[in-house]
């Protein structure tokens, strides 16, 4: 079995991903990034404050990175096991069928 601290870290990742809004933001960033808070809010239907709060948590867990473009902060996927997994799921060869029921 893995080291207990490593398992605790994985549990924290899954807790972050357990919120559908945060998972949706990660998918949008993986698909459309780099992207701003206002564009993420428009694409997700979430309030900008909710998006900002979620992005702050995703940054704490090193799942997203930021870059400035003038006054705008843009978010992009960071190299991370979770974002690597999302990339695999979102590729055409992956199980990205919206009508597929989870098992």
Short mmCIF file of N, CA and C in Angstrom, two decimals:
data_model
loop_
_atom_site.label_atom_id
_atom_site.label_comp_id
_atom_site.label_asym_id
_atom_site.label_seq_id
_atom_site.Cartn_x
_atom_site.Cartn_y
_atom_site.Cartn_z
N UNK A 1 0.84 -1.18 0.00
CA UNK A 1 0.00 0.00 0.00
C UNK A 1 0.88 1.24 0.00
N UNK A 2 0.35 2.31 -0.52
CA UNK A 2 1.08 3.57 -0.57
C UNK A 2 1.26 4.15 0.83
N UNK A 3 2.17 5.06 0.92
CA UNK A 3 2.44 5.75 2.17
C UNK A 3 1.18 6.48 2.63
N UNK A 4 0.85 6.44 3.94
CA UNK A 4 -0.37 7.09 4.42
C UNK A 4 -0.50 8.57 4.05
N UNK A 5 0.61 9.32 4.05
CA UNK A 5 0.52 10.74 3.67
C UNK A 5 0.14 10.89 2.21
N UNK A 6 0.63 9.98 1.37
CA UNK A 6 0.28 10.02 -0.04
C UNK A 6 -1.22 9.77 -0.22
N UNK A 7 -1.75 8.84 0.53
CA UNK A 7 -3.18 8.54 0.46
C UNK A 7 -4.00 9.74 0.92
N UNK A 8 -3.54 10.42 1.95
CA UNK A 8 -4.23 11.63 2.42
C UNK A 8 -4.22 12.69 1.32
N UNK A 9 -3.10 12.82 0.62
CA UNK A 9 -3.03 13.77 -0.50
C UNK A 9 -4.00 13.42 -1.61
N UNK A 10 -4.10 12.14 -1.93
CA UNK A 10 -5.05 11.71 -2.96
C UNK A 10 -6.47 12.01 -2.52
N UNK A 11 -6.77 11.78 -1.25
CA UNK A 11 -8.12 12.07 -0.74
C UNK A 11 -8.44 13.55 -0.89
N UNK A 12 -7.46 14.41 -0.67
CA UNK A 12 -7.67 15.85 -0.84
C UNK A 12 -7.97 16.17 -2.30
N UNK A 13 -7.27 15.53 -3.24
CA UNK A 13 -7.55 15.76 -4.67
C UNK A 13 -8.97 15.35 -4.99
N UNK A 14 -9.38 14.17 -4.51
CA UNK A 14 -10.73 13.71 -4.81
C UNK A 14 -11.79 14.59 -4.15
N UNK A 15 -11.48 15.15 -2.99
CA UNK A 15 -12.41 16.09 -2.36
C UNK A 15 -12.59 17.33 -3.23
N UNK A 16 -11.50 17.82 -3.80
CA UNK A 16 -11.58 18.97 -4.71
C UNK A 16 -12.42 18.61 -5.93
N UNK A 17 -12.19 17.44 -6.49
CA UNK A 17 -12.91 17.01 -7.69
C UNK A 17 -14.34 16.59 -7.40
N UNK A 18 -14.67 16.37 -6.13
CA UNK A 18 -16.01 15.95 -5.76
C UNK A 18 -17.07 17.01 -5.94
N UNK A 19 -16.65 18.25 -6.11
CA UNK A 19 -17.59 19.34 -6.36
C UNK A 19 -17.77 19.48 -7.87
N UNK A 20 -19.00 19.30 -8.37
CA UNK A 20 -19.22 19.37 -9.82
C UNK A 20 -18.81 20.70 -10.45
N UNK A 21 -18.96 21.79 -9.72
CA UNK A 21 -18.57 23.10 -10.26
C UNK A 21 -17.07 23.18 -10.49
N UNK A 22 -16.29 22.70 -9.53
CA UNK A 22 -14.83 22.73 -9.69
C UNK A 22 -14.39 21.80 -10.80
N UNK A 23 -15.01 20.64 -10.88
CA UNK A 23 -14.67 19.71 -11.95
C UNK A 23 -15.01 20.31 -13.31
N UNK A 24 -16.16 20.98 -13.40
CA UNK A 24 -16.54 21.63 -14.66
C UNK A 24 -15.52 22.71 -15.03
N UNK A 25 -15.06 23.49 -14.05
CA UNK A 25 -14.07 24.53 -14.33
C UNK A 25 -12.76 23.90 -14.83
N UNK A 26 -12.34 22.80 -14.22
CA UNK A 26 -11.13 22.12 -14.69
C UNK A 26 -11.28 21.64 -16.12
N UNK A 27 -12.45 21.11 -16.45
CA UNK A 27 -12.70 20.65 -17.82
C UNK A 27 -12.67 21.82 -18.78
N UNK A 28 -13.31 22.93 -18.41
CA UNK A 28 -13.31 24.12 -19.28
C UNK A 28 -11.89 24.65 -19.48
N UNK A 29 -11.12 24.67 -18.42
CA UNK A 29 -9.74 25.16 -18.53
C UNK A 29 -8.91 24.21 -19.41
N UNK A 30 -9.08 22.91 -19.21
CA UNK A 30 -8.34 21.94 -20.03
C UNK A 30 -8.72 22.07 -21.50
N UNK A 31 -9.98 22.33 -21.76
CA UNK A 31 -10.47 22.39 -23.14
C UNK A 31 -10.22 23.74 -23.78
N UNK A 32 -10.43 24.84 -23.03
CA UNK A 32 -10.43 26.18 -23.62
C UNK A 32 -9.32 27.09 -23.13
N UNK A 33 -8.50 26.65 -22.17
CA UNK A 33 -7.52 27.53 -21.56
C UNK A 33 -6.38 27.89 -22.49
N UNK A 34 -5.65 28.93 -22.15
CA UNK A 34 -5.83 29.83 -21.01
C UNK A 34 -7.12 30.64 -21.14
N UNK A 35 -7.76 30.86 -19.98
CA UNK A 35 -9.07 31.49 -19.96
C UNK A 35 -9.22 32.33 -18.69
N UNK A 36 -9.96 33.42 -18.81
CA UNK A 36 -10.14 34.36 -17.70
C UNK A 36 -11.31 33.94 -16.81
N UNK A 37 -11.38 34.54 -15.63
CA UNK A 37 -12.49 34.29 -14.70
C UNK A 37 -13.81 34.67 -15.35
N UNK A 38 -13.86 35.81 -16.01
CA UNK A 38 -15.13 36.24 -16.62
C UNK A 38 -15.57 35.28 -17.72
N UNK A 39 -14.63 34.78 -18.52
CA UNK A 39 -14.97 33.81 -19.56
C UNK A 39 -15.39 32.47 -18.96
N UNK A 40 -14.74 32.08 -17.87
CA UNK A 40 -15.14 30.85 -17.18
C UNK A 40 -16.54 30.99 -16.59
N UNK A 41 -16.83 32.16 -16.02
CA UNK A 41 -18.16 32.40 -15.45
C UNK A 41 -19.22 32.33 -16.55
N UNK A 42 -18.94 32.94 -17.68
CA UNK A 42 -19.90 32.92 -18.79
C UNK A 42 -20.10 31.50 -19.33
N UNK A 43 -19.02 30.76 -19.47
CA UNK A 43 -19.10 29.40 -20.03
C UNK A 43 -19.76 28.41 -19.07
N UNK A 44 -19.59 28.64 -17.77
CA UNK A 44 -20.10 27.69 -16.78
C UNK A 44 -21.46 28.06 -16.23
N UNK A 45 -21.83 29.35 -16.36
CA UNK A 45 -23.08 29.80 -15.75
C UNK A 45 -22.95 30.08 -14.26
N UNK A 46 -21.73 30.04 -13.75
CA UNK A 46 -21.49 30.33 -12.33
C UNK A 46 -21.21 31.81 -12.14
N UNK A 47 -21.42 32.30 -10.92
CA UNK A 47 -21.06 33.68 -10.60
C UNK A 47 -19.54 33.80 -10.58
N UNK A 48 -19.06 34.98 -10.94
CA UNK A 48 -17.61 35.21 -10.97
C UNK A 48 -16.98 34.98 -9.60
N UNK A 49 -17.69 35.32 -8.52
CA UNK A 49 -17.13 35.10 -7.18
C UNK A 49 -16.99 33.61 -6.88
N UNK A 50 -17.95 32.82 -7.34
CA UNK A 50 -17.87 31.37 -7.16
C UNK A 50 -16.71 30.80 -7.96
N UNK A 51 -16.55 31.29 -9.18
CA UNK A 51 -15.44 30.84 -10.03
C UNK A 51 -14.11 31.20 -9.36
N UNK A 52 -13.98 32.42 -8.89
CA UNK A 52 -12.73 32.86 -8.24
C UNK A 52 -12.41 32.01 -7.02
N UNK A 53 -13.41 31.74 -6.20
CA UNK A 53 -13.20 30.92 -5.01
C UNK A 53 -12.75 29.51 -5.40
N UNK A 54 -13.40 28.94 -6.39
CA UNK A 54 -13.04 27.59 -6.84
C UNK A 54 -11.64 27.56 -7.43
N UNK A 55 -11.30 28.57 -8.22
CA UNK A 55 -9.96 28.64 -8.82
C UNK A 55 -8.88 28.77 -7.75
N UNK A 56 -9.18 29.50 -6.70
CA UNK A 56 -8.21 29.64 -5.60
C UNK A 56 -7.92 28.26 -5.00
N UNK A 57 -8.96 27.45 -4.81
CA UNK A 57 -8.77 26.11 -4.26
C UNK A 57 -8.00 25.22 -5.25
N UNK A 58 -8.32 25.33 -6.52
CA UNK A 58 -7.60 24.55 -7.54
C UNK A 58 -6.13 24.95 -7.60
N UNK A 59 -5.84 26.22 -7.37
CA UNK A 59 -4.43 26.67 -7.34
C UNK A 59 -3.70 26.12 -6.13
N UNK A 60 -4.37 26.11 -4.97
CA UNK A 60 -3.76 25.57 -3.75
C UNK A 60 -3.33 24.12 -3.96
N UNK A 61 -4.11 23.38 -4.74
CA UNK A 61 -3.81 21.98 -5.01
C UNK A 61 -2.99 21.79 -6.29
N UNK A 62 -2.46 22.89 -6.82
CA UNK A 62 -1.56 22.88 -7.99
C UNK A 62 -2.18 22.26 -9.23
N UNK A 63 -3.50 22.41 -9.40
CA UNK A 63 -4.17 21.88 -10.58
C UNK A 63 -4.28 22.91 -11.70
N UNK A 64 -4.16 24.18 -11.35
CA UNK A 64 -4.17 25.25 -12.36
C UNK A 64 -3.03 26.22 -12.08
N UNK A 65 -2.64 26.93 -13.12
CA UNK A 65 -1.62 27.98 -13.02
C UNK A 65 -2.19 29.25 -13.62
N UNK A 66 -1.56 30.36 -13.29
CA UNK A 66 -2.02 31.64 -13.80
C UNK A 66 -0.93 32.34 -14.59
N UNK A 67 -1.38 33.23 -15.45
CA UNK A 67 -0.48 34.12 -16.19
C UNK A 67 -1.24 35.41 -16.42
N UNK A 68 -0.54 36.51 -16.40
CA UNK A 68 -1.17 37.81 -16.64
C UNK A 68 -1.10 38.16 -18.11
N UNK A 69 -2.20 38.77 -18.57
CA UNK A 69 -2.27 39.34 -19.91
C UNK A 69 -2.80 40.76 -19.71
N UNK A 70 -1.88 41.69 -19.47
CA UNK A 70 -2.29 43.05 -19.09
C UNK A 70 -2.89 43.01 -17.70
N UNK A 71 -4.15 43.45 -17.59
CA UNK A 71 -4.85 43.44 -16.30
C UNK A 71 -5.61 42.14 -16.05
N UNK A 72 -5.65 41.28 -17.04
CA UNK A 72 -6.43 40.05 -16.95
C UNK A 72 -5.55 38.89 -16.49
N UNK A 73 -6.09 38.09 -15.57
CA UNK A 73 -5.41 36.87 -15.14
C UNK A 73 -6.03 35.71 -15.91
N UNK A 74 -5.17 34.94 -16.56
CA UNK A 74 -5.62 33.79 -17.34
C UNK A 74 -5.25 32.50 -16.61
N UNK A 75 -6.14 31.53 -16.65
CA UNK A 75 -5.93 30.25 -15.98
C UNK A 75 -5.69 29.17 -17.02
N UNK A 76 -4.74 28.28 -16.71
CA UNK A 76 -4.46 27.15 -17.58
C UNK A 76 -4.20 25.93 -16.70
N UNK A 77 -4.30 24.77 -17.30
CA UNK A 77 -4.03 23.52 -16.57
C UNK A 77 -2.57 23.47 -16.17
N UNK A 78 -2.32 22.96 -14.99
CA UNK A 78 -0.95 22.75 -14.52
C UNK A 78 -0.60 21.28 -14.69
N UNK A 79 0.69 20.98 -14.85
CA UNK A 79 1.09 19.57 -14.87
C UNK A 79 0.74 18.93 -13.52
N UNK A 80 -0.15 17.99 -13.52
CA UNK A 80 -0.66 17.38 -12.29
C UNK A 80 -1.31 16.05 -12.67
N UNK A 81 -1.25 15.03 -11.83
CA UNK A 81 -1.90 13.77 -12.17
C UNK A 81 -3.39 13.91 -12.51
N UNK A 82 -4.09 14.81 -11.83
CA UNK A 82 -5.52 15.01 -12.10
C UNK A 82 -5.73 15.62 -13.48
N UNK A 83 -4.93 16.62 -13.84
CA UNK A 83 -5.11 17.24 -15.16
C UNK A 83 -4.65 16.28 -16.26
N UNK A 84 -3.66 15.44 -15.97
CA UNK A 84 -3.26 14.41 -16.94
C UNK A 84 -4.42 13.44 -17.19
N UNK A 85 -5.10 13.06 -16.13
CA UNK A 85 -6.26 12.18 -16.26
C UNK A 85 -7.37 12.85 -17.06
N UNK A 86 -7.64 14.11 -16.78
CA UNK A 86 -8.66 14.84 -17.54
C UNK A 86 -8.31 14.89 -19.02
N UNK A 87 -7.05 15.15 -19.33
CA UNK A 87 -6.62 15.17 -20.73
C UNK A 87 -6.93 13.85 -21.42
N UNK A 88 -6.70 12.75 -20.72
CA UNK A 88 -6.98 11.43 -21.30
C UNK A 88 -8.47 11.22 -21.50
N UNK A 89 -9.27 11.65 -20.55
CA UNK A 89 -10.72 11.47 -20.64
C UNK A 89 -11.32 12.35 -21.73
N UNK A 90 -10.75 13.53 -21.92
CA UNK A 90 -11.30 14.49 -22.88
C UNK A 90 -10.86 14.25 -24.31
N UNK A 91 -9.91 13.36 -24.53
CA UNK A 91 -9.47 13.09 -25.91
C UNK A 91 -10.52 12.25 -26.63
N UNK A 92 -10.60 12.39 -27.96
CA UNK A 92 -11.60 11.62 -28.72
C UNK A 92 -11.49 10.11 -28.51
N UNK A 93 -10.30 9.61 -28.25
CA UNK A 93 -10.13 8.18 -28.05
C UNK A 93 -10.56 7.73 -26.65
N UNK A 94 -10.75 8.70 -25.74
CA UNK A 94 -11.12 8.38 -24.36
C UNK A 94 -12.61 8.17 -24.20
N UNK A 95 -13.04 7.84 -22.99
CA UNK A 95 -14.45 7.55 -22.73
C UNK A 95 -15.27 8.82 -22.52
N UNK A 96 -15.23 9.73 -23.48
CA UNK A 96 -15.90 11.03 -23.32
C UNK A 96 -17.30 11.03 -23.93
N UNK A 97 -17.98 9.92 -23.89
CA UNK A 97 -19.33 9.85 -24.44
C UNK A 97 -20.31 10.38 -23.40
N UNK A 98 -20.99 11.49 -23.72
CA UNK A 98 -21.90 12.10 -22.76
C UNK A 98 -23.08 11.21 -22.44
N UNK A 99 -23.47 10.33 -23.37
CA UNK A 99 -24.62 9.48 -23.12
C UNK A 99 -24.26 8.18 -22.41
N UNK A 100 -22.98 7.97 -22.16
CA UNK A 100 -22.55 6.75 -21.48
C UNK A 100 -22.86 6.86 -19.99
N UNK A 101 -23.50 5.86 -19.47
CA UNK A 101 -23.84 5.85 -18.04
C UNK A 101 -22.63 5.41 -17.24
N UNK A 102 -22.40 6.05 -16.07
CA UNK A 102 -21.29 5.62 -15.22
C UNK A 102 -21.56 4.21 -14.69
N UNK A 103 -20.49 3.48 -14.46
CA UNK A 103 -20.64 2.10 -13.95
C UNK A 103 -20.21 2.02 -12.53
#
